[in-house]
PDB file of C-alpha atoms in Angstrom:
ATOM      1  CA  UNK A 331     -13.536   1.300  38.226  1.00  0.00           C
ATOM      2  CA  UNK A 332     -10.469  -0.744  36.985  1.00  0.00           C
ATOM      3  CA  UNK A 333     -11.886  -0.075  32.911  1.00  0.00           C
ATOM      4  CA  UNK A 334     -11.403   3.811  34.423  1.00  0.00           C
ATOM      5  CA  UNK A 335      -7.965   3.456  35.729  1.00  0.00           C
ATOM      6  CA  UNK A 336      -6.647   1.388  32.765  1.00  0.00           C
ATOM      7  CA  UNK A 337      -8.057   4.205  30.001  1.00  0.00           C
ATOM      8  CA  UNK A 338      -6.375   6.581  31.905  1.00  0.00           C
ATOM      9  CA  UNK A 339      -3.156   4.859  32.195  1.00  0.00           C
ATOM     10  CA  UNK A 340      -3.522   4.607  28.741  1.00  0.00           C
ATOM     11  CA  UNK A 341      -3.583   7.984  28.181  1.00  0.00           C
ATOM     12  CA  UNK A 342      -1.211   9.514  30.374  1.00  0.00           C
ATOM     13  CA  UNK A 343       1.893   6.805  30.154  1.00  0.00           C
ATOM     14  CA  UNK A 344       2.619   8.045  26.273  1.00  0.00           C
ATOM     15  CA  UNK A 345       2.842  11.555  27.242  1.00  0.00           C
ATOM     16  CA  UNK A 346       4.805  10.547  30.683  1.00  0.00           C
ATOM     17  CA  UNK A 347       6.854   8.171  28.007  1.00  0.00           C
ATOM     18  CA  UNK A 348       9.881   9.072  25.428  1.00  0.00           C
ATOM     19  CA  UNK A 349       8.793   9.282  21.907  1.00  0.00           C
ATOM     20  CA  UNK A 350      10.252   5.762  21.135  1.00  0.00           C
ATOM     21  CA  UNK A 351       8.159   4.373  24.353  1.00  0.00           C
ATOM     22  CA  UNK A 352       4.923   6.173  23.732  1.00  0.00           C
ATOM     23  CA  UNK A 353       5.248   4.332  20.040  1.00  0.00           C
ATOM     24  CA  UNK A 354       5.801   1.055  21.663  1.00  0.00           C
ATOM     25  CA  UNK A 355       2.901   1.702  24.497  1.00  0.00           C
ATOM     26  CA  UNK A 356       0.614   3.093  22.194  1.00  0.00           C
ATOM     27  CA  UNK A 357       1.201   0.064  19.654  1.00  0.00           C
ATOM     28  CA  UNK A 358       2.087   3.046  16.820  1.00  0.00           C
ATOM     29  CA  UNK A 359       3.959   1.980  13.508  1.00  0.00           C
ATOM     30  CA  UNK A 360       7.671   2.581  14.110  1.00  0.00           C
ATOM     31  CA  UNK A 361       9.566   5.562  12.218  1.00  0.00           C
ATOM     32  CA  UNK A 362      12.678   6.620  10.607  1.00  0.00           C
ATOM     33  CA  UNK A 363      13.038  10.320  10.503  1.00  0.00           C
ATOM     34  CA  UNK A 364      15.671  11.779   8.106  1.00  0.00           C
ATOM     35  CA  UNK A 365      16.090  15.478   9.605  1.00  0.00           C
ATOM     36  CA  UNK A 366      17.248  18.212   7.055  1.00  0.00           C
ATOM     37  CA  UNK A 367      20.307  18.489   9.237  1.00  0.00           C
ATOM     38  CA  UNK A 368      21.339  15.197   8.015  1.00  0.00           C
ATOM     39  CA  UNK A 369      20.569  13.571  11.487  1.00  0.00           C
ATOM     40  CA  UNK A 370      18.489  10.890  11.525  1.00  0.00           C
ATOM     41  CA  UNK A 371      16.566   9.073  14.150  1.00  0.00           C
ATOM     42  CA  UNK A 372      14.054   5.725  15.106  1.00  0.00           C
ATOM     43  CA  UNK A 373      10.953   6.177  16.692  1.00  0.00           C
ATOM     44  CA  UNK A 374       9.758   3.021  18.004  1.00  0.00           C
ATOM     45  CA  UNK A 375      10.941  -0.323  17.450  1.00  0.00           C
ATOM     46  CA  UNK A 376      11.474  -1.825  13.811  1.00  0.00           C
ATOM     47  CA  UNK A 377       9.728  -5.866  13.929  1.00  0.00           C
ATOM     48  CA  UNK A 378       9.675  -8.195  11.573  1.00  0.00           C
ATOM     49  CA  UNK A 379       5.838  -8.935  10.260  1.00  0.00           C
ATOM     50  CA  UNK A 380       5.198  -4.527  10.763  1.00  0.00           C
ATOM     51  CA  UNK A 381       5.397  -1.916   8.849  1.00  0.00           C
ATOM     52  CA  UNK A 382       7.697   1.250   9.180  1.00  0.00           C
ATOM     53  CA  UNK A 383       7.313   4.747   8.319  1.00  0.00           C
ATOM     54  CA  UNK A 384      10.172   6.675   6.540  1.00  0.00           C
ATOM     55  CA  UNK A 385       9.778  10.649   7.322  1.00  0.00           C
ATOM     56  CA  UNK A 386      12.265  12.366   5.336  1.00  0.00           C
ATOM     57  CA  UNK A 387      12.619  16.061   5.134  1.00  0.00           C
ATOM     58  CA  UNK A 388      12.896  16.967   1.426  1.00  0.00           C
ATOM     59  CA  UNK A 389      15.518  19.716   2.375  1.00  0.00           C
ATOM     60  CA  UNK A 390      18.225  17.066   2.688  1.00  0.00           C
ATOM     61  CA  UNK A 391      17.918  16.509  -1.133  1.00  0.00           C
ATOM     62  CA  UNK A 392      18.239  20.571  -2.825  1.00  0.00           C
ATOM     63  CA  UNK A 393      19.909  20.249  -5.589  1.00  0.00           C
ATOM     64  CA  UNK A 394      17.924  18.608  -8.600  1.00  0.00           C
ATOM     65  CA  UNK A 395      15.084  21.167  -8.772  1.00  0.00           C
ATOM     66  CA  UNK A 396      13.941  21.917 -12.487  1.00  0.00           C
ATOM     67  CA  UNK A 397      10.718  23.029 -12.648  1.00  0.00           C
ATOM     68  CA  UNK A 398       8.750  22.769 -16.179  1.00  0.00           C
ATOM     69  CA  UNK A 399       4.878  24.474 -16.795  1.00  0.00           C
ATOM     70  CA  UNK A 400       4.961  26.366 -13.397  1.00  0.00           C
ATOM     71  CA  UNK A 401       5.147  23.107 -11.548  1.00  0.00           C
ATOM     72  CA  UNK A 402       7.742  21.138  -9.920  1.00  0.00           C
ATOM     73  CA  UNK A 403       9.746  18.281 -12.851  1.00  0.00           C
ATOM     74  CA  UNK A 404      11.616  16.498  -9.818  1.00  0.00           C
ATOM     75  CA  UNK A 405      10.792  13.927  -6.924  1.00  0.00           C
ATOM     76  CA  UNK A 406      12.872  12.261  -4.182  1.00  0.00           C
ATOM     77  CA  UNK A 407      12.540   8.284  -3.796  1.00  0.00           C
ATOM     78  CA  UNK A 408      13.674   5.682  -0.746  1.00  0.00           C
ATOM     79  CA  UNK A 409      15.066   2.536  -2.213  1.00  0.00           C
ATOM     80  CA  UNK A 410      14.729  -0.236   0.162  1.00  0.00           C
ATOM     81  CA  UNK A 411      15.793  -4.116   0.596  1.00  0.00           C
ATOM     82  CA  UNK A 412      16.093  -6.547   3.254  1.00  0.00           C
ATOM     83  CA  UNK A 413      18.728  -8.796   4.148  1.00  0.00           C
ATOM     84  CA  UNK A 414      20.489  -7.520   0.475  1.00  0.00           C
ATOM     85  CA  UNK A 415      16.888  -8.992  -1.281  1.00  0.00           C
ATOM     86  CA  UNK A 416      15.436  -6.952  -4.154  1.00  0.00           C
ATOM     87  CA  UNK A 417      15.149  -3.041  -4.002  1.00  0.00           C
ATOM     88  CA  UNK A 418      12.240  -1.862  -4.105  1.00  0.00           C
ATOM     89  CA  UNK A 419      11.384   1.956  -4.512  1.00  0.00           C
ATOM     90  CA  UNK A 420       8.751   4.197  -2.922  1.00  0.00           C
ATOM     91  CA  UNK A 421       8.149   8.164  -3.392  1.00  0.00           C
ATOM     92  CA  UNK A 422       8.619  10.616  -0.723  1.00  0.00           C
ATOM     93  CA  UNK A 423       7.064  13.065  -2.475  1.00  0.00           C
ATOM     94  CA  UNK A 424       3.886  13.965  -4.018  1.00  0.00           C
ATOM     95  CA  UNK A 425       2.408  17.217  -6.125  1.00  0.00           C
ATOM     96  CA  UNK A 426      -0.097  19.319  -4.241  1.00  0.00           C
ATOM     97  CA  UNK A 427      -2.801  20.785  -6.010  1.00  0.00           C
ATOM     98  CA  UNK A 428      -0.410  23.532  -7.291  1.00  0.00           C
ATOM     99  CA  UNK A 429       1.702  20.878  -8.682  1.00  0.00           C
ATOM    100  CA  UNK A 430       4.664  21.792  -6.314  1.00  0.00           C
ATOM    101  CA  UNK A 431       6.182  18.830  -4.243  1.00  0.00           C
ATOM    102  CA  UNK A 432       5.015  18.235  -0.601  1.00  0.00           C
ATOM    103  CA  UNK A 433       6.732  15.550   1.562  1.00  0.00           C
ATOM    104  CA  UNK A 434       4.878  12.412   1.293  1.00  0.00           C
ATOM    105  CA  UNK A 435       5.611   9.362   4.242  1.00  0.00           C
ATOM    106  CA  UNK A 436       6.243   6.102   2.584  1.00  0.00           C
ATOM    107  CA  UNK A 437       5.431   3.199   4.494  1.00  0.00           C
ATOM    108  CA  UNK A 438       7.820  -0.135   4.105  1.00  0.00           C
ATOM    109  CA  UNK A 439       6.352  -3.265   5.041  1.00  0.00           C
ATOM    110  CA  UNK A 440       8.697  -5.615   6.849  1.00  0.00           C
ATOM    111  CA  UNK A 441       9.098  -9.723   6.275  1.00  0.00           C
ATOM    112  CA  UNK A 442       8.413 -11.854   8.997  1.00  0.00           C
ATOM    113  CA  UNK A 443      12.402 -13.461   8.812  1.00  0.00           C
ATOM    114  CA  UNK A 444      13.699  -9.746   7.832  1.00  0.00           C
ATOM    115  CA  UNK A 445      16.763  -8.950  10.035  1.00  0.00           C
ATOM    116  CA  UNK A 446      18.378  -5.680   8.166  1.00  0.00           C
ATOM    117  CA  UNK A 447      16.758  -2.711   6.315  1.00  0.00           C
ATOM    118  CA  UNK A 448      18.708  -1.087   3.766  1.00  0.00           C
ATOM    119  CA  UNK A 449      17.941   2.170   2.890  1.00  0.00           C
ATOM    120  CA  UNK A 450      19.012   5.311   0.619  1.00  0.00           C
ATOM    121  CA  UNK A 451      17.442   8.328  -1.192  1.00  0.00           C
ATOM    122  CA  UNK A 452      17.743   9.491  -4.995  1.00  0.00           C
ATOM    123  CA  UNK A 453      16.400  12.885  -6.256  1.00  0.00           C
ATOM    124  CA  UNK A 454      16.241  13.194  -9.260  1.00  0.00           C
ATOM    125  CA  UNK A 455      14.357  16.001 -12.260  1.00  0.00           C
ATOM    126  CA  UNK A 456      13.535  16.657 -15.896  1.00  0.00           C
ATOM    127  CA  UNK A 457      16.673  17.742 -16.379  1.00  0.00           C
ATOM    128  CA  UNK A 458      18.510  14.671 -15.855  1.00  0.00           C
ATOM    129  CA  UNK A 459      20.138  15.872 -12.569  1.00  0.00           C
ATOM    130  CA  UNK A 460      20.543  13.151  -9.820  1.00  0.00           C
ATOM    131  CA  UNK A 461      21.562  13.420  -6.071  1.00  0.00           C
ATOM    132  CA  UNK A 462      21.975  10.788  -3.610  1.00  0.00           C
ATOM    133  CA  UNK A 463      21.683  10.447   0.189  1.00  0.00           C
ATOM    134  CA  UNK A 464      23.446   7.284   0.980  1.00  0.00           C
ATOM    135  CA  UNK A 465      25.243   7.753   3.985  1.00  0.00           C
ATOM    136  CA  UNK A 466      28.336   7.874   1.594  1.00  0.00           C
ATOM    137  CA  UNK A 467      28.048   5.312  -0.252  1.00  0.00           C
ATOM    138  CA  UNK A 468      27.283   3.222   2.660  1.00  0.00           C
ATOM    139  CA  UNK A 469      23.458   3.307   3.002  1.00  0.00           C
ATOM    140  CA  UNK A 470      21.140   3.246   5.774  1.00  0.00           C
ATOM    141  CA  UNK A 471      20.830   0.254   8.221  1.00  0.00           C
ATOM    142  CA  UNK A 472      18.477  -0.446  10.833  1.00  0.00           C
ATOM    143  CA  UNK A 473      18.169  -3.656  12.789  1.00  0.00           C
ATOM    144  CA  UNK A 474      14.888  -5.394  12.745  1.00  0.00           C
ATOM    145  CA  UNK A 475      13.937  -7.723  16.212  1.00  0.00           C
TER     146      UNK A 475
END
């Protein structure tokens, strides 16, 4: 009887929960989604020693767009540090089998002493175009507990 109750429970409480609850009771990998408003927002809670998800809608980057051979010549990367450490760089895009670009999650693995994530997004094509989406200049940080 109590192995019942307790599958239920966990079942209902994430869809009773708010989207950054349900992560944490369902023990899902946290996630920064960059909306092509320009809002962003967490989903979960970003810990040191777990990975985190960056979403980002490719619609916030439109500008650098060549296209060469019927397929798309551009892509869209996150850079990412921690506590000012080396950037690193991950895709957040991929081709699809028609060689046009598809939104692609990229999936940051935190240290165990990491306290701040830095973030910010280059585009970039063929053509040498470039865009940012830095927050002005000022780049993306999120706490990590």
């Amino acid at each position: 009887m109590h192995t019942r109750i307790l599958a239920l429970s966990l079942v209902i409480l994430p869809v009773l929960a708010t989207p950054a609850e349900a992560a944490t009771i369902a023990g899902a990998t946290p996630a920064l989604h960059f909306v092509a408003d320009g809002t962003e927002w967490t989903e979960g809670t970003l810990e040191a020693g777990r990975p985190v998800l960056v979403d980002y809608d490719l619609a916030r980057l439109s500008r650098c767009r060549s296209q060469y051979a019927g397929g798309d010549a551009w892509s869209i990367g996150v850079h990412y540090r921690v506590d000012g450490g080396p950037i690193q760089r991950q895709a957040v895009t991929r081709l699809d089998e028609n060689r046009h670009n598809v939104k692609a999650q990229a999936s940051i693995d935190l240290p165990l002493d990491g306290k701040d994530l830095e973030l910010w997004f280059q585009s970039g094509d063929r053509a040498g175009c470039t865009e940012y989406d830095s927050q002005f200049g000022a780049n993306y940080h999120y706490t990590v507990s």
